[in-house]
Structure formats: structure tokens, C-alpha cells
Amino acid sequence: MSQLAAEAPTRYSQNAFRILSLPVTASGSEIQLRADEICVRVKMGQACQYPYDFAWMGSLERTEESARDALHRLSDPIQRTREELAWFWVWGPQDEEALARLRKNDKAGALRIWESQKGAGGEASIVAAFNQTILRHSAVIGEELLLLSDLGSLVQLDSDEAHWKSWRLTLEGWYALIQEEQFWSLLK
């Protein structure tokens, strides 16, 4: 099994930006500062809860080791790109509003905001489609991770129409994005 395949179930739950609770636009100094802050808080026994914890993505345990690992991943350009491709992009106020909805666990509200933004065209539209796909993908994987401990529930997913619709929407979202030239230009 490849390293990428082995990491797939935790791509969102252990994303470096989630661990550090930072946007993909964070600078190197912001990343270093947050990693240091988490390490100090852990040493002092303080809680490390932040706005981008998003419970539906799975459990998140911030430790000195996870903070340093996230710092390391975001310091390497190739690994950082992998992390950026599995985290929300903030392009404008609509994305901030959608993330505010997610902090309240209002996934449907965030999806509606991004759906309306997709009609605007241009880069903002691509970012909205990307964020919708990240949300759908992280939610469906999070649901499966939650049920992994209960095989009876996991077996029930086989007949859960809504679950498979979520997977279909996720895959359609990725398919549409990878065919969009503007998406690739945003990665540069």
C-alpha cells in the first residue's frame, strides 16, 4: 500500500492546517508561532481548542509531537501542497461566512453559500467548488471513520442511499475540478 493510500482515512482529520487551526494562506512565521503556542499550551496543561477543529472530521488530539509534525509538513513545499489540497481555501468574504457556518456545524449552510458563489464565475467560483468538495469529502470520510468501530453500522452504510449520494457528489466534484484549467492555475 502506498503512503498516500495509507494516509487517506486521516487526510482531513490529521491535516496540518487543522492541527494548527490556520488557513492555507498562513505564512511561515504564523505557522511557527502557532506550533510554538500549541507546544507551550500542552506543556502547561491548557486546552488547545481552535475555530477549525470541525468535529465531523474525526478526533483531534493536539500534542507537541503533532504540532511539530504539522510544522514540518508545512515547511516542505510538496507536503504543504498536499495539505492545501485537503483544506478549505479562503478567497473572499463568502468563504469566511461559510467557514463561520462550519464552526457552528452548519454544513448545509456552508454548502449553500458556496453553491451561490459558484455562479459568480472566475476564480471565486473554482474556490467555491473546491471548498464544497472538501466539505463533502471530509464529511463522508468522517462518517465512515466514526462508524469503523461499529461494524454493524458500517455494514448498514452499504444500503444507505444518502451516504452513497454523498460519495457520488464528492467524486463528481473532484472530477469537475481536475478538468478545470483555472483550478490548476490556482495551485501555482
PDB file of N, CA and C in Angstrom, residues 23-84:
ATOM      1  N   PRO A  23      -5.416  29.036   8.251  1.00  0.00           N
ATOM      2  CA  PRO A  23      -5.832  28.984   6.850  1.00  0.00           C
ATOM      3  C   PRO A  23      -4.645  28.609   5.959  1.00  0.00           C
ATOM      4  N   VAL A  24      -4.928  28.189   4.735  1.00  0.00           N
ATOM      5  CA  VAL A  24      -3.852  27.803   3.820  1.00  0.00           C
ATOM      6  C   VAL A  24      -2.981  28.984   3.429  1.00  0.00           C
ATOM      7  N   THR A  25      -3.435  30.181   3.703  1.00  0.00           N
ATOM      8  CA  THR A  25      -2.650  31.380   3.387  1.00  0.00           C
ATOM      9  C   THR A  25      -1.658  31.747   4.490  1.00  0.00           C
ATOM     10  N   ALA A  26      -1.592  30.952   5.545  1.00  0.00           N
ATOM     11  CA  ALA A  26      -0.712  31.267   6.676  1.00  0.00           C
ATOM     12  C   ALA A  26       0.751  31.332   6.220  1.00  0.00           C
ATOM     13  N   SER A  27       1.451  32.316   6.723  1.00  0.00           N
ATOM     14  CA  SER A  27       2.872  32.477   6.406  1.00  0.00           C
ATOM     15  C   SER A  27       3.705  31.527   7.255  1.00  0.00           C
ATOM     16  N   GLY A  28       4.963  31.389   6.887  1.00  0.00           N
ATOM     17  CA  GLY A  28       5.873  30.544   7.657  1.00  0.00           C
ATOM     18  C   GLY A  28       5.989  30.994   9.102  1.00  0.00           C
ATOM     19  N   SER A  29       6.016  32.305   9.323  1.00  0.00           N
ATOM     20  CA  SER A  29       6.132  32.796  10.700  1.00  0.00           C
ATOM     21  C   SER A  29       4.848  32.547  11.490  1.00  0.00           C
ATOM     22  N   GLU A  30       3.689  32.657  10.842  1.00  0.00           N
ATOM     23  CA  GLU A  30       2.421  32.356  11.521  1.00  0.00           C
ATOM     24  C   GLU A  30       2.353  30.876  11.893  1.00  0.00           C
ATOM     25  N   ILE A  31       2.832  30.023  11.009  1.00  0.00           N
ATOM     26  CA  ILE A  31       2.837  28.583  11.261  1.00  0.00           C
ATOM     27  C   ILE A  31       3.748  28.260  12.429  1.00  0.00           C
ATOM     28  N   GLN A  32       4.944  28.836  12.427  1.00  0.00           N
ATOM     29  CA  GLN A  32       5.906  28.611  13.518  1.00  0.00           C
ATOM     30  C   GLN A  32       5.330  29.100  14.845  1.00  0.00           C
ATOM     31  N   LEU A  33       4.741  30.276  14.830  1.00  0.00           N
ATOM     32  CA  LEU A  33       4.168  30.856  16.047  1.00  0.00           C
ATOM     33  C   LEU A  33       3.063  29.968  16.619  1.00  0.00           C
ATOM     34  N   ARG A  34       2.167  29.452  15.751  1.00  0.00           N
ATOM     35  CA  ARG A  34       1.072  28.609  16.237  1.00  0.00           C
ATOM     36  C   ARG A  34       1.601  27.286  16.766  1.00  0.00           C
ATOM     37  N   ALA A  35       2.571  26.686  16.086  1.00  0.00           N
ATOM     38  CA  ALA A  35       3.141  25.425  16.572  1.00  0.00           C
ATOM     39  C   ALA A  35       3.771  25.634  17.942  1.00  0.00           C
ATOM     40  N   ASP A  36       4.503  26.727  18.095  1.00  0.00           N
ATOM     41  CA  ASP A  36       5.117  27.036  19.397  1.00  0.00           C
ATOM     42  C   ASP A  36       4.050  27.265  20.463  1.00  0.00           C
ATOM     43  N   GLU A  37       2.989  27.979  20.103  1.00  0.00           N
ATOM     44  CA  GLU A  37       1.892  28.244  21.039  1.00  0.00           C
ATOM     45  C   GLU A  37       1.267  26.938  21.528  1.00  0.00           C
ATOM     46  N   ILE A  38       1.013  26.014  20.610  1.00  0.00           N
ATOM     47  CA  ILE A  38       0.419  24.731  20.984  1.00  0.00           C
ATOM     48  C   ILE A  38       1.355  23.963  21.907  1.00  0.00           C
ATOM     49  N   CYS A  39       2.630  23.947  21.596  1.00  0.00           N
ATOM     50  CA  CYS A  39       3.599  23.237  22.444  1.00  0.00           C
ATOM     51  C   CYS A  39       3.617  23.806  23.857  1.00  0.00           C
ATOM     52  N   VAL A  40       3.592  25.122  23.968  1.00  0.00           N
ATOM     53  CA  VAL A  40       3.594  25.758  25.289  1.00  0.00           C
ATOM     54  C   VAL A  40       2.294  25.428  26.030  1.00  0.00           C
ATOM     55  N   ARG A  41       1.180  25.533  25.348  1.00  0.00           N
ATOM     56  CA  ARG A  41      -0.104  25.246  25.994  1.00  0.00           C
ATOM     57  C   ARG A  41      -0.185  23.804  26.460  1.00  0.00           C
ATOM     58  N   VAL A  42       0.317  22.882  25.643  1.00  0.00           N
ATOM     59  CA  VAL A  42       0.321  21.469  26.036  1.00  0.00           C
ATOM     60  C   VAL A  42       1.184  21.270  27.274  1.00  0.00           C
ATOM     61  N   LYS A  43       2.368  21.869  27.292  1.00  0.00           N
ATOM     62  CA  LYS A  43       3.274  21.754  28.447  1.00  0.00           C
ATOM     63  C   LYS A  43       2.634  22.303  29.715  1.00  0.00           C
ATOM     64  N   MET A  44       1.809  23.358  29.557  1.00  0.00           N
ATOM     65  CA  MET A  44       1.164  23.978  30.714  1.00  0.00           C
ATOM     66  C   MET A  44      -0.146  23.282  31.074  1.00  0.00           C
ATOM     67  N   GLY A  45      -0.531  22.279  30.296  1.00  0.00           N
ATOM     68  CA  GLY A  45      -1.763  21.548  30.573  1.00  0.00           C
ATOM     69  C   GLY A  45      -3.018  22.299  30.188  1.00  0.00           C
ATOM     70  N   GLN A  46      -2.898  23.292  29.317  1.00  0.00           N
ATOM     71  CA  GLN A  46      -4.051  24.080  28.879  1.00  0.00           C
ATOM     72  C   GLN A  46      -4.731  23.412  27.685  1.00  0.00           C
ATOM     73  N   ALA A  47      -6.003  23.644  27.562  1.00  0.00           N
ATOM     74  CA  ALA A  47      -6.762  23.130  26.425  1.00  0.00           C
ATOM     75  C   ALA A  47      -6.318  23.826  25.146  1.00  0.00           C
ATOM     76  N   CYS A  48      -6.299  23.089  24.092  1.00  0.00           N
ATOM     77  CA  CYS A  48      -5.904  23.627  22.778  1.00  0.00           C
ATOM     78  C   CYS A  48      -7.064  23.472  21.810  1.00  0.00           C
ATOM     79  N   GLN A  49      -8.077  24.292  21.976  1.00  0.00           N
ATOM     80  CA  GLN A  49      -9.220  24.255  21.074  1.00  0.00           C
ATOM     81  C   GLN A  49      -9.196  25.517  20.227  1.00  0.00           C
ATOM     82  N   TYR A  50      -9.484  25.320  18.939  1.00  0.00           N
ATOM     83  CA  TYR A  50      -9.422  26.418  17.983  1.00  0.00           C
ATOM     84  C   TYR A  50     -10.623  26.365  17.060  1.00  0.00           C
ATOM     85  N   PRO A  51     -10.824  27.448  16.286  1.00  0.00           N
ATOM     86  CA  PRO A  51     -12.012  27.521  15.425  1.00  0.00           C
ATOM     87  C   PRO A  51     -12.119  26.442  14.353  1.00  0.00           C
ATOM     88  N   TYR A  52     -10.992  25.937  13.832  1.00  0.00           N
ATOM     89  CA  TYR A  52     -11.055  24.980  12.728  1.00  0.00           C
ATOM     90  C   TYR A  52     -10.976  23.525  13.189  1.00  0.00           C
ATOM     91  N   ASP A  53     -11.456  23.221  14.371  1.00  0.00           N
ATOM     92  CA  ASP A  53     -11.394  21.840  14.864  1.00  0.00           C
ATOM     93  C   ASP A  53     -12.394  20.918  14.154  1.00  0.00           C
ATOM     94  N   PHE A  54     -13.523  21.406  13.744  1.00  0.00           N
ATOM     95  CA  PHE A  54     -14.528  20.696  12.962  1.00  0.00           C
ATOM     96  C   PHE A  54     -14.676  19.228  13.378  1.00  0.00           C
ATOM     97  N   ALA A  55     -15.531  18.989  14.346  1.00  0.00           N
ATOM     98  CA  ALA A  55     -15.705  17.665  14.942  1.00  0.00           C
ATOM     99  C   ALA A  55     -16.058  16.567  13.936  1.00  0.00           C
ATOM    100  N   TRP A  56     -16.796  16.903  12.862  1.00  0.00           N
ATOM    101  CA  TRP A  56     -17.205  15.858  11.917  1.00  0.00           C
ATOM    102  C   TRP A  56     -16.013  15.215  11.208  1.00  0.00           C
ATOM    103  N   MET A  57     -14.843  15.831  11.262  1.00  0.00           N
ATOM    104  CA  MET A  57     -13.668  15.277  10.574  1.00  0.00           C
ATOM    105  C   MET A  57     -12.998  14.150  11.362  1.00  0.00           C
ATOM    106  N   GLY A  58     -13.408  13.961  12.578  1.00  0.00           N
ATOM    107  CA  GLY A  58     -12.808  12.915  13.403  1.00  0.00           C
ATOM    108  C   GLY A  58     -12.072  13.508  14.581  1.00  0.00           C
ATOM    109  N   SER A  59     -11.559  12.616  15.412  1.00  0.00           N
ATOM    110  CA  SER A  59     -10.900  13.079  16.640  1.00  0.00           C
ATOM    111  C   SER A  59      -9.621  13.835  16.304  1.00  0.00           C
ATOM    112  N   LEU A  60      -9.288  14.747  17.182  1.00  0.00           N
ATOM    113  CA  LEU A  60      -8.106  15.582  17.011  1.00  0.00           C
ATOM    114  C   LEU A  60      -7.442  15.743  18.368  1.00  0.00           C
ATOM    115  N   GLU A  61      -6.263  15.206  18.479  1.00  0.00           N
ATOM    116  CA  GLU A  61      -5.503  15.349  19.720  1.00  0.00           C
ATOM    117  C   GLU A  61      -4.255  16.159  19.422  1.00  0.00           C
ATOM    118  N   ARG A  62      -4.221  17.367  19.965  1.00  0.00           N
ATOM    119  CA  ARG A  62      -3.051  18.210  19.753  1.00  0.00           C
ATOM    120  C   ARG A  62      -2.007  17.887  20.818  1.00  0.00           C
ATOM    121  N   THR A  63      -0.831  17.551  20.346  1.00  0.00           N
ATOM    122  CA  THR A  63       0.303  17.274  21.218  1.00  0.00           C
ATOM    123  C   THR A  63       1.493  18.063  20.693  1.00  0.00           C
ATOM    124  N   GLU A  64       2.557  18.078  21.463  1.00  0.00           N
ATOM    125  CA  GLU A  64       3.779  18.712  20.969  1.00  0.00           C
ATOM    126  C   GLU A  64       4.233  18.022  19.687  1.00  0.00           C
ATOM    127  N   GLU A  65       4.133  16.708  19.680  1.00  0.00           N
ATOM    128  CA  GLU A  65       4.566  15.945  18.508  1.00  0.00           C
ATOM    129  C   GLU A  65       3.706  16.265  17.276  1.00  0.00           C
ATOM    130  N   SER A  66       2.385  16.339  17.452  1.00  0.00           N
ATOM    131  CA  SER A  66       1.535  16.625  16.293  1.00  0.00           C
ATOM    132  C   SER A  66       1.752  18.054  15.794  1.00  0.00           C
ATOM    133  N   ALA A  67       2.000  18.990  16.710  1.00  0.00           N
ATOM    134  CA  ALA A  67       2.266  20.376  16.308  1.00  0.00           C
ATOM    135  C   ALA A  67       3.582  20.470  15.535  1.00  0.00           C
ATOM    136  N   ARG A  68       4.610  19.786  16.021  1.00  0.00           N
ATOM    137  CA  ARG A  68       5.922  19.799  15.337  1.00  0.00           C
ATOM    138  C   ARG A  68       5.830  19.085  13.983  1.00  0.00           C
ATOM    139  N   ASP A  69       5.059  18.002  13.934  1.00  0.00           N
ATOM    140  CA  ASP A  69       4.884  17.288  12.676  1.00  0.00           C
ATOM    141  C   ASP A  69       4.157  18.171  11.658  1.00  0.00           C
ATOM    142  N   ALA A  70       3.127  18.881  12.103  1.00  0.00           N
ATOM    143  CA  ALA A  70       2.399  19.795  11.217  1.00  0.00           C
ATOM    144  C   ALA A  70       3.328  20.903  10.721  1.00  0.00           C
ATOM    145  N   LEU A  71       4.140  21.441  11.610  1.00  0.00           N
ATOM    146  CA  LEU A  71       5.122  22.464  11.229  1.00  0.00           C
ATOM    147  C   LEU A  71       6.071  21.921  10.161  1.00  0.00           C
ATOM    148  N   HIS A  72       6.546  20.717  10.367  1.00  0.00           N
ATOM    149  CA  HIS A  72       7.466  20.084   9.410  1.00  0.00           C
ATOM    150  C   HIS A  72       6.793  19.910   8.041  1.00  0.00           C
ATOM    151  N   ARG A  73       5.558  19.406   8.048  1.00  0.00           N
ATOM    152  CA  ARG A  73       4.857  19.190   6.778  1.00  0.00           C
ATOM    153  C   ARG A  73       4.630  20.497   6.028  1.00  0.00           C
ATOM    154  N   LEU A  74       4.330  21.561   6.766  1.00  0.00           N
ATOM    155  CA  LEU A  74       4.052  22.836   6.112  1.00  0.00           C
ATOM    156  C   LEU A  74       5.321  23.584   5.725  1.00  0.00           C
ATOM    157  N   SER A  75       6.459  23.125   6.197  1.00  0.00           N
ATOM    158  CA  SER A  75       7.740  23.729   5.832  1.00  0.00           C
ATOM    159  C   SER A  75       8.278  23.176   4.520  1.00  0.00           C
ATOM    160  N   ASP A  76       7.780  22.031   4.114  1.00  0.00           N
ATOM    161  CA  ASP A  76       8.215  21.399   2.874  1.00  0.00           C
ATOM    162  C   ASP A  76       7.204  21.749   1.775  1.00  0.00           C
ATOM    163  N   PRO A  77       7.642  22.369   0.675  1.00  0.00           N
ATOM    164  CA  PRO A  77       6.696  22.828  -0.354  1.00  0.00           C
ATOM    165  C   PRO A  77       5.789  21.732  -0.929  1.00  0.00           C
ATOM    166  N   ILE A  78       6.316  20.555  -1.144  1.00  0.00           N
ATOM    167  CA  ILE A  78       5.491  19.475  -1.716  1.00  0.00           C
ATOM    168  C   ILE A  78       4.472  18.995  -0.698  1.00  0.00           C
ATOM    169  N   GLN A  79       4.917  18.790   0.540  1.00  0.00           N
ATOM    170  CA  GLN A  79       3.973  18.349   1.571  1.00  0.00           C
ATOM    171  C   GLN A  79       2.939  19.440   1.865  1.00  0.00           C
ATOM    172  N   ARG A  80       3.376  20.694   1.826  1.00  0.00           N
ATOM    173  CA  ARG A  80       2.424  21.781   2.064  1.00  0.00           C
ATOM    174  C   ARG A  80       1.328  21.774   1.003  1.00  0.00           C
ATOM    175  N   THR A  81       1.707  21.553  -0.251  1.00  0.00           N
ATOM    176  CA  THR A  81       0.704  21.491  -1.324  1.00  0.00           C
ATOM    177  C   THR A  81      -0.294  20.367  -1.064  1.00  0.00           C
ATOM    178  N   ARG A  82       0.199  19.217  -0.610  1.00  0.00           N
ATOM    179  CA  ARG A  82      -0.711  18.114  -0.273  1.00  0.00           C
ATOM    180  C   ARG A  82      -1.682  18.523   0.828  1.00  0.00           C
ATOM    181  N   GLU A  83      -1.180  19.236   1.824  1.00  0.00           N
ATOM    182  CA  GLU A  83      -2.046  19.690   2.924  1.00  0.00           C
ATOM    183  C   GLU A  83      -3.053  20.724   2.413  1.00  0.00           C
ATOM    184  N   GLU A  84      -2.608  21.636   1.546  1.00  0.00           N
ATOM    185  CA  GLU A  84      -3.509  22.651   0.988  1.00  0.00           C
ATOM    186  C   GLU A  84      -4.627  22.024   0.159  1.00  0.00           C
TER     187      GLU A  84
END
